[in-house]
């Protein structure tokens, strides 16, 4: 049992534990989870709490209940996550990765800002910007191709922003806040569906001759510091078969 030392409710900690085991492949499809009685004994919680944990896993599409048999692990890709969700995750856990995720193909360069990026960052078109990209994967394949566009002035404060490797010491937003002394105060998120263009197919490592006709999810996030400066514009392209899901408590 590997409950996390955090402030989540017991049922959420149990669900997170099994989410990690399922999405990382440690629990294969068809595996049966412990019964409600066994869960309650193992985690030292009530049967109602154990049932709530299993219900959360069912709601997330990770398992299904089979009458008279138990709770079975399903084989389904995890949903994609947006830049803002990764920011929340990084602040909460110290890592932007989701359960069972990893990132690779880290690339960075200083390039002229495309018109859409310039508008998002409120800078003149063609201004120098840092373009950082990486691919998030899990055992099913690509979760999302993610690109961060950052005004070049921050590269003078943090040279590693323009290097083609995974950042050390924090996320780009954390590093910028530390260097400037201005924390991120708010963000602006958007979500849309887009047809799979040849460029999107290249970024998602798909074969151009056999492209899906289904749209892909495109998420954007604009991050603003406490002085009103737009410090980053993120664009996340969801992998094939991925959906975007968010969850919040309702009081």
Coordinates of N, CA and C in Angstrom, one line a residue:
X1 N 0.8 -1.2 0.0 CA 0.0 0.0 0.0 C 0.9 1.2 0.0
X2 N 0.6 2.2 -0.9 CA 1.4 3.4 -1.0 C 0.6 4.7 -0.9
X3 N 0.0 4.9 0.2 CA -0.8 6.2 0.3 C 0.1 7.4 0.3
X4 N -0.3 8.5 -0.3 CA 0.6 9.6 -0.4 C 0.4 10.5 0.8
X5 N 1.4 11.2 1.2 CA 1.3 12.1 2.4 C 0.8 13.4 1.9
X6 N -0.5 13.5 1.7 CA -1.1 14.8 1.2 C -2.4 15.0 1.9
X7 N -3.1 16.0 1.5 CA -4.4 16.3 2.2 C -5.6 15.7 1.5
X8 N -5.4 14.8 0.6 CA -6.6 14.2 -0.1 C -7.3 13.3 0.9
X9 N -8.6 13.2 0.6 CA -9.5 12.3 1.4 C -9.0 10.9 1.2
X10 N -9.3 10.0 2.2 CA -8.8 8.6 2.2 C -9.3 7.9 0.9
X11 N -10.5 8.1 0.5 CA -11.0 7.5 -0.8 C -10.2 7.9 -2.0
X12 N -9.8 9.2 -2.0 CA -9.0 9.7 -3.1 C -7.6 9.2 -3.1
X13 N -7.1 9.0 -2.0 CA -5.7 8.4 -1.9 C -5.7 6.9 -2.4
X14 N -6.8 6.2 -2.0 CA -6.9 4.8 -2.5 C -7.1 4.8 -4.0
X15 N -7.9 5.6 -4.5 CA -8.2 5.7 -5.9 C -6.9 6.1 -6.7
X16 N -6.1 7.0 -6.1 CA -4.9 7.5 -6.8 C -3.9 6.3 -6.8
X17 N -3.8 5.6 -5.8 CA -2.9 4.4 -5.7 C -3.2 3.4 -6.8
X18 N -4.5 3.1 -7.0 CA -4.8 2.1 -8.0 C -4.8 2.7 -9.4
X19 N -5.0 4.0 -9.5 CA -4.9 4.7 -10.8 C -3.4 4.6 -11.3
X20 N -2.5 4.8 -10.4 CA -1.1 4.7 -10.8 C -0.7 3.3 -11.2
X21 N -1.2 2.3 -10.5 CA -0.9 0.9 -10.8 C -1.5 0.5 -12.2
X22 N -2.7 1.1 -12.5 CA -3.4 0.7 -13.7 C -2.7 1.4 -14.9
X23 N -2.5 2.7 -14.8 CA -2.0 3.5 -15.9 C -0.5 3.2 -16.2
X24 N 0.2 2.7 -15.2 CA 1.6 2.4 -15.4 C 1.8 1.0 -16.0
X25 N 0.6 0.2 -16.0 CA 0.7 -1.1 -16.5 C 1.0 -2.2 -15.5
X26 N 1.2 -1.8 -14.2 CA 1.5 -2.8 -13.2 C 0.2 -3.7 -12.9
X27 N -0.9 -3.1 -13.1 CA -2.2 -3.9 -13.1 C -2.7 -4.0 -14.5
X28 N -2.7 -5.2 -15.1 CA -3.0 -5.4 -16.5 C -4.6 -5.5 -16.6
X29 N -5.0 -5.2 -17.8 CA -6.5 -5.4 -18.1 C -6.9 -6.8 -17.8
X30 N -8.1 -6.9 -17.1 CA -8.7 -8.2 -16.7 C -8.3 -8.5 -15.3
X31 N -7.4 -7.8 -14.7 CA -7.0 -8.0 -13.3 C -8.2 -7.6 -12.4
X32 N -8.5 -8.4 -11.4 CA -9.5 -8.0 -10.4 C -8.9 -7.3 -9.2
X33 N -9.5 -6.1 -8.9 CA -9.0 -5.4 -7.7 C -9.5 -6.1 -6.4
X34 N -8.9 -5.8 -5.3 CA -9.4 -6.3 -4.0 C -10.9 -6.0 -3.8
X35 N -11.5 -6.8 -3.0 CA -12.9 -6.6 -2.7 C -13.1 -5.4 -1.8
X36 N -14.3 -4.9 -1.7 CA -14.5 -3.7 -0.8 C -14.1 -4.1 0.7
X37 N -14.4 -5.3 1.1 CA -14.0 -5.7 2.4 C -12.5 -5.8 2.6
X38 N -11.8 -6.3 1.6 CA -10.3 -6.4 1.7 C -9.7 -5.0 1.6
X39 N -10.2 -4.1 0.8 CA -9.7 -2.8 0.7 C -9.9 -2.0 2.0
X40 N -11.0 -2.2 2.6 CA -11.3 -1.5 3.9 C -10.3 -2.0 5.0
X41 N -10.0 -3.3 5.0 CA -9.1 -3.8 6.0 C -7.7 -3.4 5.7
X42 N -7.3 -3.4 4.4 CA -5.9 -3.1 4.0 C -5.6 -1.6 4.3
X43 N -6.5 -0.8 4.0 CA -6.3 0.7 4.1 C -6.8 1.2 5.4
X44 N -7.4 0.3 6.2 CA -8.0 0.7 7.5 C -9.0 1.9 7.4
X45 N -9.9 1.7 6.5 CA -11.0 2.6 6.3 C -12.4 1.9 6.3
X46 N -13.4 2.6 6.3 CA -14.8 2.0 6.3 C -15.1 1.4 5.0
X47 N -16.0 0.5 4.9 CA -16.4 -0.1 3.7 C -17.0 1.0 2.7
X48 N -17.7 1.9 3.3 CA -18.2 3.0 2.5 C -17.1 3.8 1.8
X49 N -16.0 4.0 2.5 CA -14.9 4.8 1.9 C -14.3 3.9 0.8
X50 N -14.1 2.6 1.0 CA -13.6 1.7 0.0 C -14.5 1.7 -1.2
X51 N -15.8 1.6 -1.0 CA -16.7 1.6 -2.1 C -16.6 2.9 -2.9
X52 N -16.4 4.1 -2.2 CA -16.3 5.4 -2.9 C -15.1 5.4 -3.7
X53 N -14.0 4.8 -3.3 CA -12.7 4.8 -4.1 C -13.0 4.0 -5.3
X54 N -13.6 2.8 -5.2 CA -13.9 2.0 -6.4 C -14.8 2.7 -7.4
X55 N -15.8 3.4 -6.8 CA -16.7 4.2 -7.6 C -16.0 5.3 -8.4
X56 N -15.0 5.9 -7.8 CA -14.2 6.9 -8.5 C -13.5 6.3 -9.7
X57 N -12.9 5.1 -9.5 CA -12.2 4.5 -10.5 C -13.1 4.1 -11.7
X58 N -14.4 3.7 -11.3 CA -15.3 3.3 -12.3 C -15.7 4.6 -13.1
X59 N -15.9 5.7 -12.4 CA -16.3 6.9 -13.1 C -15.3 7.4 -14.0
X60 N -14.0 7.1 -13.7 CA -12.9 7.5 -14.6 C -12.6 6.5 -15.7
X61 N -13.4 5.5 -15.8 CA -13.3 4.5 -16.9 C -12.1 3.6 -16.8
X62 N -11.6 3.5 -15.6 CA -10.4 2.6 -15.4 C -10.8 1.2 -15.1
X63 N -11.9 1.0 -14.5 CA -12.4 -0.3 -14.1 C -13.9 -0.4 -14.3
X64 N -14.4 -1.7 -14.2 CA -15.8 -1.9 -14.3 C -16.2 -3.0 -13.3
X65 N -17.4 -2.8 -12.8 CA -17.9 -3.8 -11.8 C -18.6 -4.9 -12.5
X66 N -18.3 -6.2 -12.2 CA -18.9 -7.4 -12.8 C -19.7 -8.0 -11.6
X67 N -21.0 -8.1 -11.8 CA -21.9 -8.7 -10.7 C -21.4 -10.1 -10.4
X68 N -21.2 -10.3 -9.1 CA -20.9 -11.6 -8.6 C -19.4 -12.0 -8.8
X69 N -18.6 -11.1 -9.4 CA -17.2 -11.4 -9.6 C -16.3 -10.4 -9.0
X70 N -16.5 -9.1 -9.2 CA -15.7 -8.1 -8.6 C -15.5 -6.9 -9.5
X71 N -14.4 -6.2 -9.3 CA -14.0 -5.0 -10.1 C -12.8 -5.3 -11.0
X72 N -13.0 -5.2 -12.3 CA -12.0 -5.6 -13.3 C -11.4 -4.4 -13.9
X73 N -10.1 -4.4 -14.1 CA -9.3 -3.4 -14.7 C -9.6 -3.4 -16.2
X74 N -9.9 -2.2 -16.8 CA -10.2 -2.0 -18.2 C -8.9 -1.5 -18.9
X75 N -8.9 -1.8 -20.2 CA -7.8 -1.3 -21.0 C -8.3 -0.1 -21.8
X76 N -7.9 1.1 -21.4 CA -8.4 2.3 -22.1 C -7.3 3.4 -21.9
X77 N -7.0 4.2 -23.0 CA -6.1 5.2 -22.8 C -6.5 6.3 -21.8
X78 N -5.6 6.8 -21.0 CA -5.9 7.8 -20.1 C -6.2 9.1 -20.8
X79 N -7.0 10.0 -20.3 CA -7.3 11.3 -20.9 C -6.0 12.1 -21.0
X80 N -6.0 13.1 -22.0 CA -4.9 14.0 -22.1 C -5.1 15.0 -21.0
X81 N -4.0 15.8 -20.7 CA -4.1 16.8 -19.7 C -3.7 18.1 -20.3
X82 N -4.2 19.3 -19.8 CA -3.8 20.6 -20.4 C -2.6 21.1 -19.6
X83 N -2.0 22.2 -20.2 CA -0.9 22.9 -19.5 C -1.3 23.4 -18.1
X84 N -2.5 23.8 -18.0 CA -2.9 24.3 -16.7 C -3.0 23.2 -15.7
X85 N -3.5 22.0 -16.1 CA -3.6 20.9 -15.2 C -2.2 20.4 -14.8
X86 N -1.2 20.5 -15.8 CA 0.1 20.1 -15.4 C 0.7 21.1 -14.5
X87 N 0.4 22.4 -14.6 CA 0.8 23.4 -13.6 C 0.3 23.0 -12.3
X88 N -1.0 22.7 -12.2 CA -1.5 22.3 -10.9 C -0.8 21.1 -10.3
X89 N -0.6 20.1 -11.2 CA 0.1 18.9 -10.7 C 1.5 19.2 -10.3
X90 N 2.2 20.0 -11.0 CA 3.6 20.4 -10.6 C 3.6 21.1 -9.3
X91 N 2.7 22.0 -9.0 CA 2.6 22.7 -7.8 C 2.3 21.8 -6.6
X92 N 1.5 20.8 -6.9 CA 1.0 19.9 -5.9 C 2.0 18.7 -5.6
X93 N 2.6 18.2 -6.6 CA 3.4 17.0 -6.5 C 4.9 17.2 -6.8
X94 N 5.2 18.4 -7.5 CA 6.6 18.6 -7.9 C 6.9 18.0 -9.3
X95 N 5.9 17.4 -9.9 CA 6.1 16.8 -11.2 C 4.9 17.1 -12.1
X96 N 5.1 17.5 -13.4 CA 4.0 17.8 -14.3 C 3.5 16.5 -14.9
X97 N 4.1 15.4 -14.7 CA 3.7 14.1 -15.3 C 2.4 13.6 -14.6
X98 N 1.5 13.0 -15.4 CA 0.3 12.4 -14.9 C 0.7 10.9 -14.5
X99 N -0.3 10.2 -14.0 CA 0.0 8.8 -13.6 C 0.4 8.0 -14.8
X100 N 1.6 7.3 -14.6 CA 2.1 6.5 -15.7 C 2.7 7.2 -16.9
X101 N 2.8 8.5 -16.8 CA 3.3 9.3 -17.9 C 4.9 9.5 -17.8
X102 N 5.4 9.8 -19.0 CA 6.8 10.2 -19.0 C 6.9 11.2 -20.2
X103 N 8.0 12.0 -20.3 CA 8.1 12.9 -21.4 C 9.4 12.7 -22.1
X104 N 9.5 12.9 -23.4 CA 10.7 12.8 -24.1 C 10.7 13.8 -25.3
X105 N 11.7 13.7 -26.2 CA 11.8 14.6 -27.4 C 11.7 16.1 -27.0
X106 N 12.5 16.4 -25.9 CA 12.5 17.8 -25.5 C 13.4 18.6 -26.5
X107 N 12.7 19.6 -27.0 CA 13.4 20.5 -28.0 C 13.2 22.0 -27.6
X108 N 14.2 22.8 -27.9 CA 14.0 24.2 -27.6 C 14.8 25.0 -28.6
X109 N 14.3 26.2 -29.0 CA 15.0 27.1 -29.9 C 14.4 28.5 -29.8
X110 N 15.2 29.5 -30.2 CA 14.7 30.9 -30.2 C 14.3 31.1 -31.7
X111 N 13.0 31.4 -31.9 CA 12.4 31.6 -33.2 C 11.6 32.8 -33.3
X112 N 11.3 33.3 -34.5 CA 10.3 34.4 -34.7 C 8.9 34.0 -34.3
X113 N 8.2 34.8 -33.6 CA 6.9 34.5 -33.1 C 5.9 34.4 -34.3
X114 N 5.2 33.3 -34.5 CA 4.1 33.2 -35.4 C 3.0 34.2 -35.0
X115 N 2.1 34.6 -35.9 CA 1.1 35.6 -35.6 C 0.2 35.2 -34.4
X116 N -0.2 33.9 -34.4 CA -1.1 33.5 -33.3 C -0.4 33.6 -31.9
X117 N 0.9 33.2 -31.9 CA 1.7 33.3 -30.7 C 1.9 34.7 -30.3
X118 N 2.3 35.5 -31.2 CA 2.5 37.0 -30.9 C 1.3 37.6 -30.3
X119 N 0.1 37.3 -30.9 CA -1.1 37.8 -30.3 C -1.4 37.3 -28.9
X120 N -1.1 36.1 -28.7 CA -1.3 35.5 -27.4 C -0.4 36.1 -26.3
X121 N 0.9 36.3 -26.7 CA 1.8 36.9 -25.8 C 1.8 38.4 -25.7
X122 N 1.0 39.0 -26.6 CA 0.9 40.5 -26.7 C 2.3 41.1 -27.0
X123 N 2.9 40.6 -28.1 CA 4.2 41.1 -28.5 C 4.1 41.3 -30.1
X124 N 4.9 42.1 -30.7 CA 4.9 42.3 -32.1 C 5.2 41.0 -32.9
X125 N 4.4 40.7 -34.0 CA 4.7 39.5 -34.8 C 6.2 39.5 -35.2
X126 N 6.8 38.3 -35.2 CA 8.2 38.2 -35.6 C 9.2 38.4 -34.5
X127 N 8.7 38.8 -33.3 CA 9.6 39.0 -32.2 C 10.2 37.7 -31.8
X128 N 11.4 37.7 -31.2 CA 12.0 36.5 -30.7 C 11.2 35.9 -29.6
X129 N 11.0 34.6 -29.7 CA 10.4 33.8 -28.6 C 11.1 32.5 -28.4
X130 N 11.0 32.0 -27.2 CA 11.6 30.6 -27.0 C 10.5 29.6 -27.2
X131 N 10.7 28.7 -28.1 CA 9.8 27.6 -28.3 C 10.3 26.3 -27.7
X132 N 9.6 25.8 -26.7 CA 10.0 24.6 -26.0 C 8.9 23.5 -26.3
X133 N 9.3 22.4 -26.8 CA 8.3 21.3 -27.0 C 8.8 20.0 -26.4
X134 N 7.8 19.2 -26.1 CA 8.0 17.8 -25.6 C 6.8 17.0 -25.9
X135 N 7.0 15.6 -25.8 CA 5.9 14.7 -26.0 C 5.7 13.9 -24.7
X136 N 4.4 13.9 -24.3 CA 4.0 13.1 -23.1 C 3.5 11.8 -23.6
X137 N 4.0 10.7 -23.0 CA 3.5 9.4 -23.4 C 3.1 8.6 -22.1
X138 N 2.3 7.6 -22.4 CA 2.1 6.5 -21.4 C 2.1 5.2 -22.1
X139 N 1.7 4.1 -21.5 CA 1.9 2.8 -22.1 C 1.0 2.7 -23.3
X140 N 0.0 3.5 -23.6 CA -0.8 3.4 -24.8 C -0.3 4.2 -25.9
X141 N 0.7 5.1 -25.7 CA 1.3 5.9 -26.8 C 1.3 7.4 -26.4
X142 N 1.2 8.2 -27.4 CA 1.3 9.7 -27.1 C 0.0 10.2 -26.4
X143 N 0.2 10.8 -25.2 CA -0.9 11.5 -24.5 C -1.1 12.9 -25.2
X144 N 0.0 13.6 -25.4 CA -0.1 14.9 -26.0 C 1.2 15.4 -26.4
X145 N 1.2 16.2 -27.5 CA 2.4 17.0 -27.9 C 2.2 18.4 -27.3
X146 N 3.2 18.8 -26.6 CA 3.1 20.1 -25.9 C 4.1 21.1 -26.3
X147 N 3.7 22.3 -26.6 CA 4.6 23.4 -26.9 C 4.4 24.6 -26.0
X148 N 5.5 25.1 -25.5 CA 5.4 26.3 -24.6 C 6.1 27.4 -25.4
X149 N 5.5 28.6 -25.5 CA 6.0 29.7 -26.2 C 6.3 30.8 -25.1
X150 N 7.6 31.2 -25.0 CA 8.0 32.1 -23.9 C 8.7 33.3 -24.5
X151 N 8.4 34.5 -24.0 CA 9.1 35.7 -24.5 C 10.6 35.5 -24.3
X152 N 11.4 35.9 -25.3 CA 12.9 35.7 -25.3 C 13.5 36.4 -24.1
X153 N 13.0 37.4 -23.6 CA 13.6 38.1 -22.4 C 13.8 37.2 -21.2
X154 N 13.0 36.2 -21.1 CA 13.2 35.3 -19.9 C 14.3 34.4 -20.1
X155 N 14.7 34.2 -21.4 CA 15.9 33.3 -21.7 C 17.2 34.0 -21.2
X156 N 17.2 35.3 -21.1 CA 18.4 36.0 -20.6 C 18.5 35.8 -19.1
X157 N 17.4 35.6 -18.4 CA 17.4 35.4 -17.0 C 17.7 33.9 -16.7
X158 N 17.1 33.0 -17.6 CA 17.2 31.6 -17.3 C 17.7 30.9 -18.6
X159 N 19.0 30.8 -18.8 CA 19.5 30.3 -20.1 C 19.0 28.9 -20.5
X160 N 18.7 28.1 -19.5 CA 18.3 26.7 -19.8 C 17.0 26.6 -20.5
X161 N 16.2 27.7 -20.4 CA 14.9 27.7 -21.2 C 15.1 27.4 -22.6
X162 N 16.3 27.8 -23.2 CA 16.5 27.7 -24.6 C 17.4 26.5 -25.0
X163 N 17.5 25.6 -24.0 CA 18.3 24.4 -24.3 C 17.4 23.2 -24.5
X164 N 17.8 22.3 -25.4 CA 16.9 21.1 -25.8 C 17.1 20.0 -24.8
X165 N 16.7 20.2 -23.6 CA 16.7 19.1 -22.6 C 15.7 19.4 -21.5
X166 N 15.4 18.4 -20.7 CA 14.4 18.6 -19.7 C 14.9 19.6 -18.7
X167 N 14.0 20.5 -18.2 CA 14.4 21.5 -17.3 C 14.7 20.9 -15.9
X168 N 15.6 21.5 -15.2 CA 16.0 21.1 -13.9 C 15.6 22.3 -12.9
X169 N 15.3 21.9 -11.7 CA 15.0 23.0 -10.7 C 13.6 23.4 -10.7
X170 N 12.7 22.8 -11.6 CA 11.3 23.3 -11.6 C 10.8 23.4 -13.0
X171 N 9.5 23.7 -13.2 CA 8.9 23.9 -14.5 C 9.3 25.3 -15.0
X172 N 9.1 25.5 -16.2 CA 9.4 26.9 -16.8 C 8.7 28.0 -16.0
X173 N 7.5 27.8 -15.6 CA 6.7 28.8 -14.9 C 7.3 29.0 -13.5
X174 N 7.7 27.9 -12.9 CA 8.3 28.0 -11.5 C 9.7 28.7 -11.6
X175 N 10.5 28.4 -12.7 CA 11.8 29.1 -12.8 C 11.6 30.6 -13.1
X176 N 10.7 30.9 -13.9 CA 10.4 32.3 -14.3 C 10.0 33.1 -13.0
X177 N 9.1 32.5 -12.3 CA 8.6 33.2 -11.0 C 9.8 33.4 -10.0
X178 N 10.6 32.4 -9.9 CA 11.8 32.5 -9.0 C 12.7 33.6 -9.5
X179 N 13.0 33.6 -10.8 CA 14.0 34.6 -11.3 C 13.4 36.0 -11.3
X180 N 12.2 36.2 -11.5 CA 11.6 37.6 -11.5 C 11.0 38.0 -10.2
X181 N 10.7 37.1 -9.3 CA 10.1 37.5 -8.1 C 8.6 37.7 -8.2
X182 N 8.0 37.4 -9.4 CA 6.6 37.6 -9.7 C 5.9 36.3 -9.9
X183 N 5.1 35.8 -9.0 CA 4.4 34.6 -9.1 C 3.3 34.6 -10.2
X184 N 3.0 33.5 -10.7 CA 1.9 33.4 -11.7 C 0.6 33.6 -10.9
X185 N -0.2 34.6 -11.4 CA -1.4 35.0 -10.6 C -2.7 34.4 -11.2
X186 N -2.7 34.2 -12.5 CA -3.8 33.6 -13.2 C -3.5 33.1 -14.5
X187 N -4.4 32.3 -15.1 CA -4.2 31.7 -16.4 C -5.6 31.8 -17.2
X188 N -5.4 31.7 -18.5 CA -6.6 31.7 -19.4 C -6.5 30.4 -20.2
X189 N -7.5 29.6 -20.1 CA -7.6 28.3 -20.8 C -8.6 28.3 -21.9
X190 N -8.3 27.5 -22.9 CA -9.3 27.3 -24.0 C -9.1 25.8 -24.5
X191 N -10.2 25.3 -25.1 CA -10.2 24.0 -25.6 C -11.0 24.0 -26.9
X192 N -10.5 23.3 -27.9 CA -11.2 23.2 -29.2 C -10.9 21.9 -29.8
X193 N -11.7 21.5 -30.8 CA -11.5 20.3 -31.6 C -11.0 20.8 -33.0
X194 N -10.0 20.1 -33.6 CA -9.4 20.5 -34.8 C -9.3 19.2 -35.7
X195 N -9.4 19.4 -37.0 CA -9.1 18.3 -37.9 C -7.6 18.0 -37.9
X196 N -7.3 16.7 -38.2 CA -5.9 16.3 -38.1 C -5.2 16.7 -39.3
X197 N -4.4 17.8 -39.2 CA -3.7 18.3 -40.4 C -2.4 17.5 -40.5
X198 N -1.7 17.6 -41.7 CA -0.4 16.9 -41.9 C 0.6 17.4 -40.8
X199 N 0.6 18.6 -40.4 CA 1.5 19.1 -39.4 C 1.2 18.4 -38.0
X200 N -0.1 18.4 -37.7 CA -0.5 17.7 -36.4 C -0.1 16.2 -36.5
X201 N -0.3 15.6 -37.6 CA 0.1 14.2 -37.8 C 1.6 14.0 -37.5
X202 N 2.4 14.9 -38.1 CA 3.9 14.8 -37.9 C 4.2 15.0 -36.4
X203 N 3.6 15.9 -35.7 CA 3.9 16.1 -34.3 C 3.5 14.9 -33.5
X204 N 2.4 14.2 -33.9 CA 1.9 13.1 -33.1 C 2.4 11.8 -33.6
X205 N 3.4 11.9 -34.6 CA 4.1 10.7 -35.1 C 3.2 9.7 -35.7
X206 N 2.3 10.2 -36.5 CA 1.3 9.4 -37.2 C 1.7 9.2 -38.7
X207 N 1.3 8.1 -39.3 CA 1.6 7.8 -40.7 C 0.7 8.8 -41.5
X208 N 1.3 9.6 -42.4 CA 0.5 10.5 -43.2 C -0.4 9.9 -44.1
X209 N -0.2 8.7 -44.5 CA -1.0 8.0 -45.6 C -2.2 7.3 -45.0
X210 N -2.3 7.3 -43.6 CA -3.5 6.6 -43.0 C -4.0 7.4 -41.8
X211 N -4.4 8.6 -42.1 CA -4.8 9.5 -41.0 C -6.3 9.3 -40.6
X212 N -6.6 9.4 -39.4 CA -7.9 9.4 -38.9 C -8.7 10.6 -39.3
X213 N -10.0 10.4 -39.5 CA -10.9 11.5 -39.8 C -11.5 12.1 -38.6
X214 N -11.2 11.5 -37.4 CA -11.7 12.1 -36.2 C -10.9 13.3 -35.8
X215 N -11.6 14.3 -35.2 CA -10.9 15.5 -34.8 C -10.0 15.2 -33.6
X216 N -9.0 16.1 -33.3 CA -8.2 16.0 -32.1 C -8.4 17.2 -31.2
X217 N -8.1 17.0 -30.0 CA -8.3 18.0 -29.0 C -7.1 18.9 -28.9
X218 N -7.4 20.3 -29.0 CA -6.3 21.3 -28.9 C -6.6 22.1 -27.7
X219 N -5.7 22.1 -26.7 CA -5.8 22.9 -25.5 C -4.8 24.1 -25.5
X220 N -5.2 25.3 -25.1 CA -4.2 26.4 -25.0 C -4.3 26.9 -23.5
X221 N -3.2 27.5 -23.1 CA -3.2 28.1 -21.7 C -2.3 29.3 -21.8
X222 N -2.8 30.4 -21.3 CA -2.0 31.6 -21.2 C -1.7 31.9 -19.8
X223 N -0.5 32.1 -19.4 CA -0.1 32.3 -18.0 C 0.3 33.7 -17.7
X224 N -0.2 34.3 -16.7 CA 0.0 35.7 -16.4 C 0.5 35.9 -15.0
X225 N 1.6 36.8 -14.8 CA 2.1 37.0 -13.5 C 1.4 38.1 -12.7
X226 N 1.8 38.3 -11.5 CA 1.0 39.3 -10.7 C 1.2 40.7 -11.1
X227 N 2.0 41.0 -12.1 CA 2.2 42.3 -12.6 C 1.5 42.5 -14.0
X228 N 0.8 41.4 -14.4 CA 0.0 41.5 -15.6 C 0.9 41.1 -16.9
X229 N 2.1 40.6 -16.7 CA 2.9 40.1 -17.8 C 2.5 38.7 -18.2
X230 N 2.4 38.5 -19.5 CA 2.1 37.2 -20.0 C 3.4 36.5 -20.2
X231 N 3.7 35.5 -19.4 CA 5.0 34.9 -19.3 C 5.1 33.6 -20.2
X232 N 3.9 33.0 -20.5 CA 4.0 31.8 -21.3 C 2.7 31.5 -22.0
X233 N 2.7 30.9 -23.2 CA 1.5 30.5 -23.9 C 1.8 29.1 -24.3
X234 N 0.9 28.2 -23.8 CA 1.1 26.7 -24.0 C 0.0 26.2 -25.0
X235 N 0.4 25.3 -25.9 CA -0.5 24.7 -26.8 C -0.3 23.2 -26.7
X236 N -1.3 22.4 -26.3 CA -1.3 21.0 -26.2 C -2.2 20.3 -27.2
X237 N -1.6 19.4 -28.0 CA -2.3 18.7 -29.0 C -2.5 17.2 -28.5
X238 N -3.7 16.9 -28.3 CA -4.1 15.5 -27.8 C -3.8 14.4 -28.8
X239 N -3.2 13.3 -28.2 CA -2.9 12.1 -29.0 C -4.2 11.5 -29.5
X240 N -4.1 10.6 -30.5 CA -5.2 9.9 -31.1 C -6.0 9.1 -30.0
X241 N -7.3 9.3 -30.0 CA -8.2 8.6 -29.1 C -8.2 9.2 -27.7
X242 N -7.5 10.3 -27.5 CA -7.5 10.9 -26.2 C -8.7 11.9 -26.1
X243 N -9.2 12.0 -24.9 CA -10.2 13.0 -24.6 C -9.7 13.9 -23.5
X244 N -10.3 15.0 -23.3 CA -9.9 15.9 -22.2 C -10.9 15.8 -21.1
X245 N -10.4 15.6 -19.8 CA -11.3 15.4 -18.7 C -10.8 16.3 -17.6
X246 N -11.7 16.9 -16.9 CA -11.4 17.7 -15.7 C -12.3 17.4 -14.6
X247 N -11.9 17.5 -13.3 CA -12.7 17.2 -12.2 C -12.5 18.2 -11.1
X248 N -13.6 18.6 -10.4 CA -13.5 19.5 -9.3 C -14.5 19.2 -8.3
X249 N -14.2 19.6 -7.1 CA -15.1 19.4 -6.0 C -16.3 20.4 -6.0
X250 N -17.5 19.9 -5.7 CA -18.7 20.8 -5.7 C -19.2 20.8 -4.3
X251 N -19.2 21.9 -3.7 CA -19.6 22.0 -2.3 C -21.1 22.4 -2.2

